[in-house]
Coordinates of C-alpha atoms in Angstrom, one line a residue:
M1 CA 20.1 21.4 25.8
A2 CA 18.7 18.1 24.7
L3 CA 16.9 17.5 21.5
R4 CA 13.2 17.3 21.8
M5 CA 11.4 14.3 20.0
L6 CA 7.8 13.2 19.5
T7 CA 6.4 11.2 22.1
K8 CA 5.1 7.6 21.7
K9 CA 1.8 9.0 22.1
A10 CA 2.2 11.6 19.4
V11 CA 3.7 9.0 17.0
K12 CA 0.9 6.6 17.6
A13 CA -1.6 9.5 16.8
I14 CA 0.1 10.5 13.7
V15 CA 0.2 6.7 12.4
G16 CA -3.6 6.4 13.6
I17 CA -4.6 9.3 11.3
I18 CA -2.7 7.9 8.3
D19 CA -3.9 4.2 8.9
R20 CA -7.5 5.7 9.0
M21 CA -6.9 7.6 5.8
F22 CA -5.6 4.8 4.0
N23 CA -8.0 2.3 5.2
R24 CA -10.7 4.7 3.8
I25 CA -8.9 4.9 0.4
K26 CA -8.9 1.2 0.3
G27 CA -12.5 0.9 1.3
R28 CA -13.5 3.2 -1.4
V29 CA -11.2 1.8 -4.3
L30 CA -11.3 -1.9 -3.3
G31 CA -14.5 -2.4 -1.3
P32 CA -15.7 -2.4 2.4
S33 CA -13.9 -5.5 3.2
H34 CA -10.6 -3.8 2.8
A35 CA -11.4 -0.7 4.9
K36 CA -10.5 -2.3 8.4
G37 CA -13.5 -1.0 10.3
E38 CA -13.8 2.3 8.6
R39 CA -17.4 3.1 7.6
N40 CA -18.8 5.5 5.1
T41 CA -15.7 5.2 2.9
G42 CA -17.8 6.3 -0.1
H43 CA -17.4 2.9 -1.7
R44 CA -19.3 2.7 -5.3
P45 CA -19.2 -0.9 -6.3
L46 CA -19.0 0.0 -9.9
L47 CA -16.3 2.4 -9.7
S48 CA -14.0 0.0 -7.5
L49 CA -11.1 -2.0 -9.0
P50 CA -13.3 -5.2 -8.8
G51 CA -16.2 -3.4 -10.2
I52 CA -14.3 -2.1 -13.1
Y53 CA -13.0 -5.6 -13.9
R54 CA -16.6 -7.1 -13.6
A55 CA -18.0 -4.4 -15.8
A56 CA -15.3 -4.9 -18.6
A57 CA -15.8 -8.8 -18.5
A58 CA -19.6 -8.3 -18.7
E59 CA -19.2 -5.9 -21.7
E60 CA -17.3 -8.5 -23.5
G61 CA -20.1 -11.0 -22.9
A62 CA -18.0 -12.9 -20.3
K63 CA -19.0 -14.0 -16.7
P64 CA -16.5 -12.3 -14.4
N65 CA -14.2 -14.5 -12.5
D66 CA -14.5 -13.8 -8.6
R67 CA -11.0 -15.1 -8.1
M68 CA -9.5 -12.7 -10.6
A69 CA -11.4 -9.8 -9.2
N70 CA -10.1 -10.8 -5.5
S71 CA -6.6 -11.1 -6.9
L72 CA -6.7 -7.7 -8.6
A73 CA -7.9 -6.1 -5.3
T74 CA -5.2 -7.9 -3.2
I75 CA -2.5 -6.7 -5.6
A76 CA -3.8 -3.2 -5.4
A77 CA -4.0 -3.4 -1.5
S78 CA -0.5 -4.5 -1.3
Y79 CA 0.6 -1.5 -3.2
L80 CA -1.6 0.7 -1.2
D81 CA -0.4 -0.7 2.0
A82 CA 3.5 -0.1 0.9
Q83 CA 2.5 3.5 0.3
R84 CA 0.8 3.7 3.8
E85 CA 4.1 2.5 5.6
A86 CA 6.3 4.9 3.3
T87 CA 3.9 7.8 4.4
K88 CA 4.0 7.1 8.0
A89 CA 7.9 7.1 8.1
K90 CA 7.9 10.3 6.0
V91 CA 5.4 12.1 8.1
V92 CA 6.8 11.0 11.5
H93 CA 10.3 11.8 10.3
A94 CA 9.3 15.3 8.9
V95 CA 7.5 16.1 12.2
N96 CA 10.2 14.8 14.3
S97 CA 12.7 16.6 12.5
W98 CA 10.6 19.9 12.9
V99 CA 10.4 19.3 16.7
A100 CA 13.9 18.8 17.2
Q101 CA 15.0 21.7 15.0
D102 CA 12.6 24.6 16.1
P103 CA 10.0 23.6 18.7
D104 CA 8.9 27.0 19.3
A105 CA 7.9 27.8 15.8
D106 CA 4.5 28.3 14.5
V107 CA 2.8 24.9 14.4
E108 CA 0.4 25.5 11.5
D109 CA 2.8 27.2 9.0
T110 CA 5.7 24.9 10.0
L111 CA 3.6 21.8 9.6
V112 CA 2.1 23.0 6.2
D113 CA 5.8 23.8 5.1
H114 CA 7.0 20.4 6.0
L115 CA 4.1 18.2 5.2
S116 CA 2.6 19.8 2.0
P117 CA 5.5 18.4 -0.3
I118 CA 5.0 15.0 1.4
W119 CA 1.2 15.1 0.9
E120 CA 1.5 16.1 -2.6
Q121 CA 3.8 13.0 -3.4
V122 CA 1.5 10.7 -1.5
T123 CA -1.4 11.9 -3.5
Q124 CA 0.4 11.5 -6.8
N125 CA 1.6 8.1 -5.8
V126 CA -2.0 6.7 -4.8
T127 CA -3.4 8.2 -8.0
K128 CA -0.7 6.3 -9.9
I129 CA -1.6 3.1 -8.0
V130 CA -5.3 3.5 -8.6
D131 CA -4.9 4.3 -12.2
T132 CA -2.6 1.6 -13.0
E133 CA -4.4 -0.9 -11.3
G134 CA -7.8 0.2 -12.8
T135 CA -6.3 -0.1 -16.3
A136 CA -5.1 -3.5 -15.2
A137 CA -8.5 -4.4 -14.0
R138 CA -10.2 -3.2 -17.3
N139 CA -7.6 -4.9 -19.4
L140 CA -8.0 -8.2 -17.6
G141 CA -12.0 -8.0 -17.6
S142 CA -11.9 -7.2 -21.5
L143 CA -9.4 -10.2 -22.0
E144 CA -11.7 -12.4 -20.0
G145 CA -14.3 -11.9 -22.7
I146 CA -11.9 -12.1 -25.6
S147 CA -10.8 -15.4 -24.2
K148 CA -14.3 -16.7 -23.9
A149 CA -15.0 -15.8 -27.5
A150 CA -11.9 -17.2 -29.0
A151 CA -12.6 -20.5 -27.0
S152 CA -16.4 -20.7 -28.1
S153 CA -15.2 -20.1 -31.9
D154 CA -13.0 -23.1 -31.7

């Protein structure tokens, strides 16, 4: 008996769902320009990484540097893109393994068993990325103000 595998169409569907999910995350966290066609990402400018940076700089009395805000967003986008690719590989591998090992098993229960640990890890990783980059944005925004204050006191 030959091993069963996911079809190219099934892999494409899985990858598409993960891409849309990460585009929505990027749109929400970084801004609509990072959402790659996704609409209604729930973006709130003040809660985005560029917004956190701008607010921290303004709080310290400095004019936010747009290049710095864009740089912060680009760095965070790179980390999220890396997590996106890792997620695709893990999910496709898990589903492919399940199809090959036990194609007649109950789909819902089996997928929950195989994918739950992956989604938990992805959620933790994305949360860590957003928290870490949010802290960096806040710190750099504050530093912008401190630098301005130090320069004006000279």
